[in-house]
mmCIF file of C-alpha atoms in Angstrom:
data_model
loop_
_atom_site.group_PDB
_atom_site.id
_atom_site.type_symbol
_atom_site.label_atom_id
_atom_site.label_comp_id
_atom_site.label_asym_id
_atom_site.label_seq_id
_atom_site.Cartn_x
_atom_site.Cartn_y
_atom_site.Cartn_z
ATOM 1 C CA THR A 779 98.646 173.867 78.600
ATOM 2 C CA THR A 780 99.288 171.892 75.442
ATOM 3 C CA THR A 781 101.971 169.435 74.419
ATOM 4 C CA ASN A 782 104.256 169.586 71.428
ATOM 5 C CA LYS A 783 105.136 166.659 69.165
ATOM 6 C CA SER A 784 107.686 165.319 71.660
ATOM 7 C CA GLY A 785 105.063 165.309 74.426
ATOM 8 C CA THR A 786 106.673 168.050 76.503
ATOM 9 C CA LEU A 787 104.852 171.071 77.838
ATOM 10 C CA LYS A 788 104.174 173.801 75.358
ATOM 11 C CA SER A 789 102.405 177.157 75.342
ATOM 12 C CA ILE A 790 102.867 178.254 78.925
ATOM 13 C CA GLY A 791 105.385 181.100 78.537
ATOM 14 C CA ILE A 792 107.740 182.744 81.048
ATOM 15 C CA LEU A 793 106.821 185.321 83.685
ATOM 16 C CA GLY A 794 107.052 188.825 82.348
ATOM 17 C CA VAL A 795 105.046 188.055 79.223
ATOM 18 C CA PRO A 796 101.459 189.288 79.421
ATOM 19 C CA LYS A 797 98.919 186.485 79.654
ATOM 20 C CA ASN A 798 97.696 187.188 76.140
ATOM 21 C CA MET A 799 101.302 186.991 74.846
ATOM 22 C CA VAL A 800 102.518 183.519 75.761
ATOM 23 C CA LEU A 801 105.831 182.070 74.641
ATOM 24 C CA ASP A 802 105.518 178.683 73.028
ATOM 25 C CA ASN A 803 107.318 176.552 75.580
ATOM 26 C CA TYR A 804 107.703 177.263 79.301
ATOM 27 C CA LYS A 805 106.550 179.388 82.191
ATOM 28 C CA VAL A 806 108.967 179.978 85.025
ATOM 29 C CA LYS A 807 107.570 181.851 87.980
ATOM 30 C CA MET A 808 110.322 184.000 89.421
ATOM 31 C CA GLU A 809 110.642 186.097 92.519
ATOM 32 C CA SER A 810 112.616 189.204 91.615
ATOM 33 C CA ASN A 811 114.795 188.977 94.735
ATOM 34 C CA ARG A 812 115.812 185.354 94.057
ATOM 35 C CA LYS A 813 119.175 184.641 92.424
ATOM 36 C CA ILE A 814 118.752 183.355 88.876
ATOM 37 C CA LYS A 815 120.647 180.127 88.121
ATOM 38 C CA LEU A 816 121.968 179.514 84.613
ATOM 39 C CA VAL A 817 123.832 176.632 82.981
ATOM 40 C CA PHE A 818 125.979 177.421 79.926
ATOM 41 C CA ILE A 819 126.871 174.410 77.762
ATOM 42 C CA GLN A 820 129.401 173.976 74.977
ATOM 43 C CA PRO A 821 128.273 170.649 73.431
ATOM 44 C CA LYS A 822 130.688 167.931 72.396
ATOM 45 C CA SER A 823 132.002 168.196 68.895
ATOM 46 C CA ALA A 824 134.558 166.524 66.682
ATOM 47 C CA PHE A 825 136.929 169.314 67.680
ATOM 48 C CA VAL A 826 138.816 169.183 70.972
ATOM 49 C CA SER A 827 139.915 172.648 71.949
ATOM 50 C CA GLU A 828 142.964 173.539 74.028
ATOM 51 C CA ALA A 829 141.746 177.147 74.140
ATOM 52 C CA ILE A 830 139.667 178.543 76.946
ATOM 53 C CA PRO A 831 136.202 179.382 75.577
ATOM 54 C CA LEU A 832 136.334 183.153 76.044
ATOM 55 C CA GLY A 833 132.698 183.561 75.023
ATOM 56 C CA PHE A 834 131.702 181.541 78.084
ATOM 57 C CA GLY A 835 133.930 183.695 80.239
ATOM 58 C CA TYR A 836 132.440 186.938 78.955
ATOM 59 C CA LEU A 837 128.896 185.666 79.269
ATOM 60 C CA ALA A 838 129.433 184.155 82.730
ATOM 61 C CA ALA A 839 131.166 187.317 83.991
ATOM 62 C CA ALA A 840 128.322 189.522 82.757
ATOM 63 C CA ALA A 841 125.692 187.178 84.259
ATOM 64 C CA LYS A 842 127.517 186.927 87.603
ATOM 65 C CA LYS A 843 128.007 190.684 87.762
ATOM 66 C CA HIS A 844 124.245 190.964 87.254
ATOM 67 C CA GLY A 845 123.635 188.648 90.229
ATOM 68 C CA ALA A 846 123.175 185.253 88.553
ATOM 69 C CA GLU A 847 124.746 181.985 89.631
ATOM 70 C CA VAL A 848 126.362 180.307 86.620
ATOM 71 C CA LYS A 849 127.567 176.761 85.960
ATOM 72 C CA ILE A 850 129.693 176.173 82.847
ATOM 73 C CA ILE A 851 129.934 172.816 81.052
ATOM 74 C CA ASP A 852 132.616 172.770 78.356
ATOM 75 C CA ALA A 853 132.298 169.366 76.717
ATOM 76 C CA THR A 854 134.942 170.260 74.092
ATOM 77 C CA ALA A 855 137.791 170.681 76.578
ATOM 78 C CA PRO A 856 140.574 168.067 76.334
ATOM 79 C CA TYR A 857 139.934 166.936 79.923
ATOM 80 C CA ALA A 858 136.166 166.732 79.446
ATOM 81 C CA ASN A 859 134.490 163.363 79.657
ATOM 82 C CA TYR A 860 130.853 164.462 79.504
ATOM 83 C CA THR A 861 128.097 162.287 78.132
ATOM 84 C CA GLU A 862 124.731 163.777 77.194
ATOM 85 C CA GLU A 863 123.209 161.868 80.114
ATOM 86 C CA GLY A 864 125.871 163.326 82.414
ATOM 87 C CA ILE A 865 125.116 166.844 81.214
ATOM 88 C CA ILE A 866 121.408 166.305 81.837
ATOM 89 C CA LYS A 867 122.154 165.036 85.358
ATOM 90 C CA ILE A 868 124.334 168.070 86.110
ATOM 91 C CA CYS A 869 121.537 170.346 84.904
ATOM 92 C CA LYS A 870 118.903 168.464 86.882
ATOM 93 C CA ASP A 871 120.996 168.584 90.079
ATOM 94 C CA PHE A 872 121.832 172.295 89.650
ATOM 95 C CA GLN A 873 118.167 173.180 88.977
ATOM 96 C CA PRO A 874 118.776 176.149 86.672
ATOM 97 C CA ASP A 875 116.138 178.679 85.711
ATOM 98 C CA ALA A 876 117.346 178.494 82.094
ATOM 99 C CA ILE A 877 119.876 176.545 80.045
ATOM 100 C CA GLY A 878 122.138 178.237 77.498
ATOM 101 C CA ILE A 879 123.758 176.281 74.676
ATOM 102 C CA VAL A 880 126.391 177.361 72.140
ATOM 103 C CA PHE A 881 125.202 176.882 68.557
ATOM 104 C CA MET A 882 128.178 176.843 66.209
ATOM 105 C CA THR A 883 127.730 175.512 62.690
ATOM 106 C CA SER A 884 130.604 173.053 63.210
ATOM 107 C CA HIS A 885 128.657 171.166 65.885
ATOM 108 C CA ILE A 886 125.081 172.211 65.165
ATOM 109 C CA TYR A 887 123.656 168.675 65.156
ATOM 110 C CA LYS A 888 125.210 167.949 68.557
ATOM 111 C CA SER A 889 123.498 171.102 69.835
ATOM 112 C CA TYR A 890 120.149 170.037 68.383
ATOM 113 C CA ASP A 891 120.490 166.524 69.846
ATOM 114 C CA LEU A 892 121.257 168.004 73.265
ATOM 115 C CA VAL A 893 118.235 170.321 73.084
ATOM 116 C CA LYS A 894 115.948 167.336 72.421
ATOM 117 C CA LYS A 895 117.275 165.580 75.522
ATOM 118 C CA LEU A 896 117.105 168.699 77.707
ATOM 119 C CA LEU A 897 113.413 169.241 76.924
ATOM 120 C CA SER A 898 112.571 166.742 79.663
ATOM 121 C CA LEU A 899 113.833 169.258 82.265
ATOM 122 C CA LYS A 900 111.142 171.743 81.219
ATOM 123 C CA LYS A 901 113.487 174.738 81.424
ATOM 124 C CA PRO A 902 113.793 177.554 78.877
ATOM 125 C CA ILE A 903 116.590 176.882 76.405
ATOM 126 C CA ILE A 904 118.626 179.838 75.200
ATOM 127 C CA ALA A 905 120.892 179.600 72.141
ATOM 128 C CA TRP A 906 123.857 181.763 71.219
ATOM 129 C CA GLY A 907 126.826 181.504 68.914
ATOM 130 C CA TYR A 908 127.425 181.993 65.214
ATOM 131 C CA HIS A 909 124.661 179.650 64.017
ATOM 132 C CA SER A 910 122.107 181.147 66.389
ATOM 133 C CA SER A 911 123.005 184.675 65.244
ATOM 134 C CA LYS A 912 122.874 183.897 61.523
ATOM 135 C CA PHE A 913 119.977 181.401 61.480
ATOM 136 C CA PRO A 914 117.711 182.225 64.454
ATOM 137 C CA ASP A 915 114.548 180.968 62.737
ATOM 138 C CA GLU A 916 116.093 177.542 62.137
ATOM 139 C CA VAL A 917 117.248 177.316 65.765
ATOM 140 C CA LEU A 918 113.813 178.318 67.099
ATOM 141 C CA GLU A 919 112.072 175.752 64.894
ATOM 142 C CA ARG A 920 114.064 173.073 66.745
ATOM 143 C CA ASP A 921 112.651 173.658 70.242
ATOM 144 C CA VAL A 922 114.938 176.487 71.378
ATOM 145 C CA ASP A 923 113.006 179.172 73.263
ATOM 146 C CA ILE A 924 115.218 182.233 72.779
ATOM 147 C CA ALA A 925 118.021 182.814 70.259
ATOM 148 C CA LEU A 926 120.586 185.485 71.087
ATOM 149 C CA ARG A 927 122.055 187.510 68.237
ATOM 150 C CA GLY A 928 124.860 190.038 68.335
ATOM 151 C CA GLU A 929 126.418 191.200 71.629
ATOM 152 C CA THR A 930 125.303 188.400 73.943
ATOM 153 C CA ASP A 931 127.204 189.654 77.003
ATOM 154 C CA VAL A 932 124.875 192.682 77.013
ATOM 155 C CA THR A 933 121.746 190.715 76.140
ATOM 156 C CA ILE A 934 122.261 188.116 78.899
ATOM 157 C CA THR A 935 121.783 190.722 81.625
ATOM 158 C CA GLU A 936 118.467 191.760 80.110
ATOM 159 C CA LEU A 937 117.417 188.102 79.902
ATOM 160 C CA ILE A 938 118.193 187.726 83.597
ATOM 161 C CA ASP A 939 115.873 190.671 84.244
ATOM 162 C CA TYR A 940 113.271 188.955 82.065
ATOM 163 C CA LEU A 941 113.577 185.705 84.054
ATOM 164 C CA LYS A 942 113.029 187.749 87.227
ATOM 165 C CA GLY A 943 109.866 189.199 85.698
ATOM 166 C CA GLU A 944 111.365 192.689 85.500
ATOM 167 C CA LYS A 945 111.584 193.074 81.715
ATOM 168 C CA GLN A 946 109.519 192.108 78.683
ATOM 169 C CA LEU A 947 110.958 190.071 75.793
ATOM 170 C CA GLU A 948 109.799 192.594 73.230
ATOM 171 C CA ASN A 949 112.028 195.214 74.908
ATOM 172 C CA ILE A 950 115.239 193.171 74.636
ATOM 173 C CA LYS A 951 117.326 193.999 71.571
ATOM 174 C CA GLY A 952 119.169 191.236 69.754
ATOM 175 C CA ILE A 953 116.928 188.264 70.531
ATOM 176 C CA SER A 954 114.545 186.074 68.577
ATOM 177 C CA TYR A 955 111.755 183.987 70.112
ATOM 178 C CA LYS A 956 108.454 182.323 69.291
ATOM 179 C CA LEU A 957 105.246 183.990 70.393
ATOM 180 C CA ASN A 958 101.928 182.287 69.700
ATOM 181 C CA GLY A 959 103.604 180.179 67.000
ATOM 182 C CA LYS A 960 105.160 183.177 65.226
ATOM 183 C CA ILE A 961 108.899 183.904 65.222
ATOM 184 C CA ILE A 962 109.729 187.376 66.478
ATOM 185 C CA ASN A 963 113.126 188.891 65.616
ATOM 186 C CA ASN A 964 113.750 191.933 67.790
ATOM 187 C CA PRO A 965 116.058 194.571 66.258
ATOM 188 C CA LEU A 966 119.756 194.463 67.122
#
């Protein structure tokens, strides 16, 4: 085990990756029969949206259909009164196996700030959204563990299998991740 520049755990990977192929951030030991718990977060931004975030709905529906328990935090909703500390507390209390964050260019710095604060929970951080799809290397260089690209409602089910230890990262299309310090961009 090593630590990165922020002092959090680094280089201990996630179950499903062979011991000689370790992801750069976290190891989560999963039992394949246990229900995976995920938190999906839309960070605060300067934009308040009256619209229902359909991307969350699609992703949550796919994850739930695949057996995961999902908690959604939409900090852009007009009724939302989330602070970053409040989001961290919700995540800590829920005890997710991984945390997913929307990365849109319009609120990219809010996403990066939230990632920095969520590192203390020592959970894999998954990014999706326009910015993650177009600039996965940039997102991964800022402490994200896995960047989803393309059809994320399909990819999320394969990531659930990965978190259960039933699938390897290199066999999941449409993701990018760091392996032994090198960014890997799987084909779409």
